[in-house]
mmCIF file of C-alpha atoms in Angstrom:
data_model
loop_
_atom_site.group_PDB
_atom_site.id
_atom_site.type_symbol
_atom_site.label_atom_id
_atom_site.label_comp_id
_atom_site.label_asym_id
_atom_site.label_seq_id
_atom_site.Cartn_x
_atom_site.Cartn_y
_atom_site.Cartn_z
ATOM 1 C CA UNK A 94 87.735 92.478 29.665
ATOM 2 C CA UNK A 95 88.894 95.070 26.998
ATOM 3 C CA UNK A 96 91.441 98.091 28.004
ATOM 4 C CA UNK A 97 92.217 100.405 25.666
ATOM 5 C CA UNK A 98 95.443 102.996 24.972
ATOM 6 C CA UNK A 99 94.293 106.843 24.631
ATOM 7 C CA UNK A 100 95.191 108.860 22.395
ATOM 8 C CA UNK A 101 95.813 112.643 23.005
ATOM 9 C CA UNK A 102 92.441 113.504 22.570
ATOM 10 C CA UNK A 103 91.669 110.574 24.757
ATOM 11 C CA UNK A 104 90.192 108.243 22.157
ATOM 12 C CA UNK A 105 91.079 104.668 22.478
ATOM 13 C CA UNK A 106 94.226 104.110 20.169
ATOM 14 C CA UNK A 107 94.158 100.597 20.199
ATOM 15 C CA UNK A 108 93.492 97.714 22.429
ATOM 16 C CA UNK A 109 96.226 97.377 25.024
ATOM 17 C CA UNK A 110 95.481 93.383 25.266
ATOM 18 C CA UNK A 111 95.292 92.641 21.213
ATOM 19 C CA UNK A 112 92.253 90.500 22.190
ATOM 20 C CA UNK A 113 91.086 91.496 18.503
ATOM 21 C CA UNK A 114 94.484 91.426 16.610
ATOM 22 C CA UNK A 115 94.078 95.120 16.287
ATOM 23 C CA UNK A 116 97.848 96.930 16.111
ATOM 24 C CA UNK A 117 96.952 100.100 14.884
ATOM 25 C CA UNK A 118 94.591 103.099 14.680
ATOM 26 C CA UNK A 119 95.034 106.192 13.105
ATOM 27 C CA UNK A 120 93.123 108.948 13.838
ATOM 28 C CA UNK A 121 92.249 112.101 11.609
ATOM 29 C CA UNK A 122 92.280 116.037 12.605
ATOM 30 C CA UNK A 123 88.464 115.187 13.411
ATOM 31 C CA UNK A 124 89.207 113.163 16.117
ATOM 32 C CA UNK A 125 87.886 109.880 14.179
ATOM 33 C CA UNK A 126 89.222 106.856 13.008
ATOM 34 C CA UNK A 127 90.951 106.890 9.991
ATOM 35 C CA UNK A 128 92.731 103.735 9.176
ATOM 36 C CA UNK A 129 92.431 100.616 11.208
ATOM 37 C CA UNK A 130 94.949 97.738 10.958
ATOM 38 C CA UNK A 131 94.602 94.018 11.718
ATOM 39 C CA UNK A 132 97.339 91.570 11.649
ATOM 40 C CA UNK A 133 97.614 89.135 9.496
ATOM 41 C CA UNK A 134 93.982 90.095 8.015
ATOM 42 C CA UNK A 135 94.407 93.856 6.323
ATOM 43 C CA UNK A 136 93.090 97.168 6.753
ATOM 44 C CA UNK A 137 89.874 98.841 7.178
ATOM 45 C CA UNK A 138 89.925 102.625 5.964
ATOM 46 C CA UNK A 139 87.255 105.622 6.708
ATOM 47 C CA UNK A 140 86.500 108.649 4.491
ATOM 48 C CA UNK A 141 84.579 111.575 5.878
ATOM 49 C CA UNK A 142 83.563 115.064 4.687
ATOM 50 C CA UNK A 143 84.384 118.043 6.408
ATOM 51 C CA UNK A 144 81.521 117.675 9.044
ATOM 52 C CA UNK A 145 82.892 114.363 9.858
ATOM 53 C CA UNK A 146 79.774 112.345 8.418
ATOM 54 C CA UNK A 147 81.464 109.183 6.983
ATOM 55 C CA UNK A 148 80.931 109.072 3.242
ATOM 56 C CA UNK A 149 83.247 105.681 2.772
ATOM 57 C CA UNK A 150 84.521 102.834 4.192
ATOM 58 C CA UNK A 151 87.399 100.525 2.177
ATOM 59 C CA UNK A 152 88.155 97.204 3.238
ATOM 60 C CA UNK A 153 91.245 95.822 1.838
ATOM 61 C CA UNK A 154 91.484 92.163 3.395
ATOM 62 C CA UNK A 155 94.808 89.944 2.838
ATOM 63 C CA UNK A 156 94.215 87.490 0.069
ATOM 64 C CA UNK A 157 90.160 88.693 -0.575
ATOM 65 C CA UNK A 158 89.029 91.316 -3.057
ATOM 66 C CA UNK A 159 88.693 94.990 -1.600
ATOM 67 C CA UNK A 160 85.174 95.764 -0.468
ATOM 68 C CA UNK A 161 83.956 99.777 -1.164
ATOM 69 C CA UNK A 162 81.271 100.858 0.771
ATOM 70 C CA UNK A 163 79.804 103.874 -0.620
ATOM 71 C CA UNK A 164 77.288 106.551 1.734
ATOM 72 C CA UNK A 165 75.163 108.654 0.461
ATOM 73 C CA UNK A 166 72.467 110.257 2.236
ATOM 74 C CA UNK A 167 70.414 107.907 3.400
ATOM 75 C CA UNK A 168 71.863 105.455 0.574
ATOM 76 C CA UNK A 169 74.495 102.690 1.043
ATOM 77 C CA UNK A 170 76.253 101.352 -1.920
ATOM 78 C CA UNK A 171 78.556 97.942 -1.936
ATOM 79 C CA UNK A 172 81.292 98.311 -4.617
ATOM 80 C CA UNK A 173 78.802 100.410 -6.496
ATOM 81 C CA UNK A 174 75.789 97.983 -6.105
ATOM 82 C CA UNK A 175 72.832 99.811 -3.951
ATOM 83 C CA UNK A 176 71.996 97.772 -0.715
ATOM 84 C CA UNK A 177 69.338 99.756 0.684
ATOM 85 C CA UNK A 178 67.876 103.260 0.842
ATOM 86 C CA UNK A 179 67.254 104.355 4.639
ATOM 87 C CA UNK A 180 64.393 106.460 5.643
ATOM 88 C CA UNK A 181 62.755 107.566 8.876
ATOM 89 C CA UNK A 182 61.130 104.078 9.360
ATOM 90 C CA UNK A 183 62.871 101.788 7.929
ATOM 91 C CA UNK A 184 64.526 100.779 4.565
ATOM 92 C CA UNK A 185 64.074 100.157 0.587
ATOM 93 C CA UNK A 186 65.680 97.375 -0.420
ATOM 94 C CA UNK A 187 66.281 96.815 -4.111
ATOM 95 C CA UNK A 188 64.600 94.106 -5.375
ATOM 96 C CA UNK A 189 64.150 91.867 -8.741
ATOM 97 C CA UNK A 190 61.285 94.099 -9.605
ATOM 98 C CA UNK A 191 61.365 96.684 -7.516
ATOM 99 C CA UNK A 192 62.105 97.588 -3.907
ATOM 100 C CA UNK A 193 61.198 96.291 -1.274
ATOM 101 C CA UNK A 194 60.313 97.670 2.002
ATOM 102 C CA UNK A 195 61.190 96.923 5.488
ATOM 103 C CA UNK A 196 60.142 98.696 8.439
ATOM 104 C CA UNK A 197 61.357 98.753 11.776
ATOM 105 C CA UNK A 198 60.057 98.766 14.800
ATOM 106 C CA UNK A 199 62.159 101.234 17.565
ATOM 107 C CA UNK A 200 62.077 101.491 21.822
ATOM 108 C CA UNK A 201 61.586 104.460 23.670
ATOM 109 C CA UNK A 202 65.546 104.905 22.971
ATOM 110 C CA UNK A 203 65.707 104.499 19.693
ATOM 111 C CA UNK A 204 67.320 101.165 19.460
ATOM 112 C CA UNK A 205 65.667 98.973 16.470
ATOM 113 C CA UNK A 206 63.790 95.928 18.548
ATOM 114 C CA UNK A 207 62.125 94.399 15.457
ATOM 115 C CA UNK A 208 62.159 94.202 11.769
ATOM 116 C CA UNK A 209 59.294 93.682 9.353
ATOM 117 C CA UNK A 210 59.319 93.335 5.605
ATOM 118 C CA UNK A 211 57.102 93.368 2.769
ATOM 119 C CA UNK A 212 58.920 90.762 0.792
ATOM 120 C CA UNK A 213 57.630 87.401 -0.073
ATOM 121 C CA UNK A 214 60.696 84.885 -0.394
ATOM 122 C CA UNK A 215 60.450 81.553 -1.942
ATOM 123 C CA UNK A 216 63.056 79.019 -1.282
ATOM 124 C CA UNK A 217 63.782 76.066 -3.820
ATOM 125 C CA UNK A 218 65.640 72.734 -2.236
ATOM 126 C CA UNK A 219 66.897 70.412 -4.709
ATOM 127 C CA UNK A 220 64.934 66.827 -4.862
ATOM 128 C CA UNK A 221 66.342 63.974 -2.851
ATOM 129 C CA UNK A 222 66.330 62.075 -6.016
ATOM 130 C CA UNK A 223 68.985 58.960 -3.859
ATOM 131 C CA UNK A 224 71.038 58.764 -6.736
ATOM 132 C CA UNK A 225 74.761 58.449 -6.233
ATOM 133 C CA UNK A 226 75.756 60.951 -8.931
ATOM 134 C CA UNK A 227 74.005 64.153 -7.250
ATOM 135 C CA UNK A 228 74.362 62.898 -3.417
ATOM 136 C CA UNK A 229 77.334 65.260 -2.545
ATOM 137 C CA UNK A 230 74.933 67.990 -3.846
ATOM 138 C CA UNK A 231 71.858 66.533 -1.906
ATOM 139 C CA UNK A 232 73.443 65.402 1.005
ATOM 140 C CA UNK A 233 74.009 69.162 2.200
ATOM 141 C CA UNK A 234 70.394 69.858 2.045
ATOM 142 C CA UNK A 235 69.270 66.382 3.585
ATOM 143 C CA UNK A 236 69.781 64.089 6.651
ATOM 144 C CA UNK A 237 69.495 60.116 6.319
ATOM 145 C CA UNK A 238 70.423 59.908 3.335
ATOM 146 C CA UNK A 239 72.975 57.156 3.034
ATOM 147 C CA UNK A 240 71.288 55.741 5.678
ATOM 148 C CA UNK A 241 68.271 54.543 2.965
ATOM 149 C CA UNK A 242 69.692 54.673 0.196
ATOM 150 C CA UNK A 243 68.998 51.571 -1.885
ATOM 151 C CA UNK A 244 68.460 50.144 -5.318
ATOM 152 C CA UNK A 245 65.570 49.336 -6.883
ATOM 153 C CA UNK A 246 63.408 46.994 -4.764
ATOM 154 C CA UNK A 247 61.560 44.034 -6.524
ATOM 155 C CA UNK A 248 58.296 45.068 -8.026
ATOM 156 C CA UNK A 249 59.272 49.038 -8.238
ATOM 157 C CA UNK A 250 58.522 50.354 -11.767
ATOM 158 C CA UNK A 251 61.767 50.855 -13.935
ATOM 159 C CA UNK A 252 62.771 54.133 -14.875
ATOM 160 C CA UNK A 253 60.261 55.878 -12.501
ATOM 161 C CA UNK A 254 61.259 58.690 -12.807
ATOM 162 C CA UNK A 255 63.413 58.617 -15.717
ATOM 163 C CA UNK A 256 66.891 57.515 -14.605
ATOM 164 C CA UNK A 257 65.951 56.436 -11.737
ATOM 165 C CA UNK A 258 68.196 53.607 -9.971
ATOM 166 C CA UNK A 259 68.192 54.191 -6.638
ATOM 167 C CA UNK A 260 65.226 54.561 -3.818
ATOM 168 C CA UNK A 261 65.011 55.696 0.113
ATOM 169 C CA UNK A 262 63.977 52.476 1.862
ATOM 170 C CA UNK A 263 62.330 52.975 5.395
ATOM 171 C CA UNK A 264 60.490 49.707 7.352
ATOM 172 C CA UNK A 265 58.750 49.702 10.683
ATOM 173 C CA UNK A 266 60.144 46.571 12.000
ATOM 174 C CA UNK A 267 62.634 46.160 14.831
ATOM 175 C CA UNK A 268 65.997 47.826 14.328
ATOM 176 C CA UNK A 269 65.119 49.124 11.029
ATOM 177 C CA UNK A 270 65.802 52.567 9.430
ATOM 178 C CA UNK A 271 62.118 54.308 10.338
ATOM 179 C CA UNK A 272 62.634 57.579 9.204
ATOM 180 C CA UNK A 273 63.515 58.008 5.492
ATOM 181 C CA UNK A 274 65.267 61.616 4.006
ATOM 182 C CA UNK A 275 64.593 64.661 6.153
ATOM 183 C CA UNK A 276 65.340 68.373 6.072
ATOM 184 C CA UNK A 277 65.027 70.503 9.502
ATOM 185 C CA UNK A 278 63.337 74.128 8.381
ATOM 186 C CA UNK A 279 63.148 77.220 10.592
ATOM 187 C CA UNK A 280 59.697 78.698 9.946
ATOM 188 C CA UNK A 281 57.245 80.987 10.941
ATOM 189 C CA UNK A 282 53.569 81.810 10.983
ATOM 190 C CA UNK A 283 51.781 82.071 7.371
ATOM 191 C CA UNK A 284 54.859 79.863 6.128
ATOM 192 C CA UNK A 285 53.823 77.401 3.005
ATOM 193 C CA UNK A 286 55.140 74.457 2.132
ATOM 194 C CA UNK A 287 54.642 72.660 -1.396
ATOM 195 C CA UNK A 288 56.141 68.875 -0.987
ATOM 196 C CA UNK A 289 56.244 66.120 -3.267
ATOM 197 C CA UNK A 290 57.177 62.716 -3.155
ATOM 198 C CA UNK A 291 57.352 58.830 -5.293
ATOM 199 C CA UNK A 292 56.494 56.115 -2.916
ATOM 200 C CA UNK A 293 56.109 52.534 -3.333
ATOM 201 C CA UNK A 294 54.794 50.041 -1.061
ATOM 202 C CA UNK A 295 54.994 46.495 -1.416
ATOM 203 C CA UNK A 296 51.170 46.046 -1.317
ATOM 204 C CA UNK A 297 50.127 49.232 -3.200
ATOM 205 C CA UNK A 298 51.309 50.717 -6.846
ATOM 206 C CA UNK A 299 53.543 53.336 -7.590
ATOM 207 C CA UNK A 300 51.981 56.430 -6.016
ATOM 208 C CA UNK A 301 53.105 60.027 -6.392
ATOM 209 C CA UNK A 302 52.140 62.449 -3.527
ATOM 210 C CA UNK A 303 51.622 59.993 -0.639
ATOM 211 C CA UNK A 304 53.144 62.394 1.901
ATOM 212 C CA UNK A 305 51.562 62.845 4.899
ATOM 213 C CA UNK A 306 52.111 66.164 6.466
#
């Protein structure tokens, strides 16, 4: 539970229980907050124009660099840099080559329930090549990694790929490591994956796409 300290206008002044480190808020001759202070983390700072529409927002954090947030109209700029464009259903978003659009999707109140864009991400993940010079690097992306990680098995063809000196080794047997490097991915519908993978087996040659998916 939250309780707050009016002020003379009877706007909350600051939390009487510091349950967010908040000691200070000072209020302008609108009524609205002006400068908010956090201890130990900095202050937050509002601008507004004579009709009290908030036109910027300064955030000047201990030990980070300050953070401008520009308004105008129905455009928002972060230290100069346009983040979006807002219009009656939605947003523009600037994009590599152009904007992109996201529209959202409202209740009977007004409250935004759902939000839908028109931009096509791709996501790149760096191969789990097994080698110990890039595993700090891969080992963020990928589970079970040390786990398989071994050298070149007997009958492997050298330098496959070139450089290549260490392999993911997965067996079915009893007590063995089953399932080889693996990557949990939140998706959706229309998602596409492209995969590719080197496997050897000791009864088949060096193959290249053998994933089953």
């Amino acid at each position: 539970m939250l309780c707050f300290v009016c002020n003379e206008a009877s706007a909350p002044k600051e939390p009487a229980n510091n349950n967010k480190a908040i000691n200070g808020i000072t209020y302008n001759h609108l009524n609205l907050p002006s400068v908010i202070t956090v201890t130990g983390k900095g202050t937050i700072t509002y601008t507004y124009d004579a009709a009290g529409s908030k036109l910027q927002k300064t955030v000047a954090e201990t030990g980070q660099p300050t953070k401008t947030t520009l308004y105008a109209g129905g455009a928002v700029y972060e230290n100069d840099v346009l983040q979006f464009i807002a219009h009656e259903e939605g947003r523009m978003r600037p994009g590599a080559t152009g904007f992109n659009y996201d529209y959202m999707l409202k209740d009977h109140l007004g409250n935004v329930r759902m939000t839908l864009t028109e931009e096509q991400k791709i996501d790149s993940y760096p191969a789990a090549t097994m080698e110990t010079a890039s595993a700090t690097t891969e080992e963020t992306y990928y589970s079970n990694l040390p786990a398989t990680r071994v050298t070149l098995p007997s009958g492997y063809p050298a330098n496959t790929p070139p450089g290549n000196a260490r392999v993911a080794k997965v067996k079915a047997a009893s007590g063995s490591q089953k399932i080889g490097p693996a990557m949990i991915l939140k998706v959706m519908a229309g998602d596409k994956f492209n995969l590719t993978v080197n496997c050897n087996t000791p009864h088949f040659l060096y193959q290249r796409s053998c994933l089953l998916s």
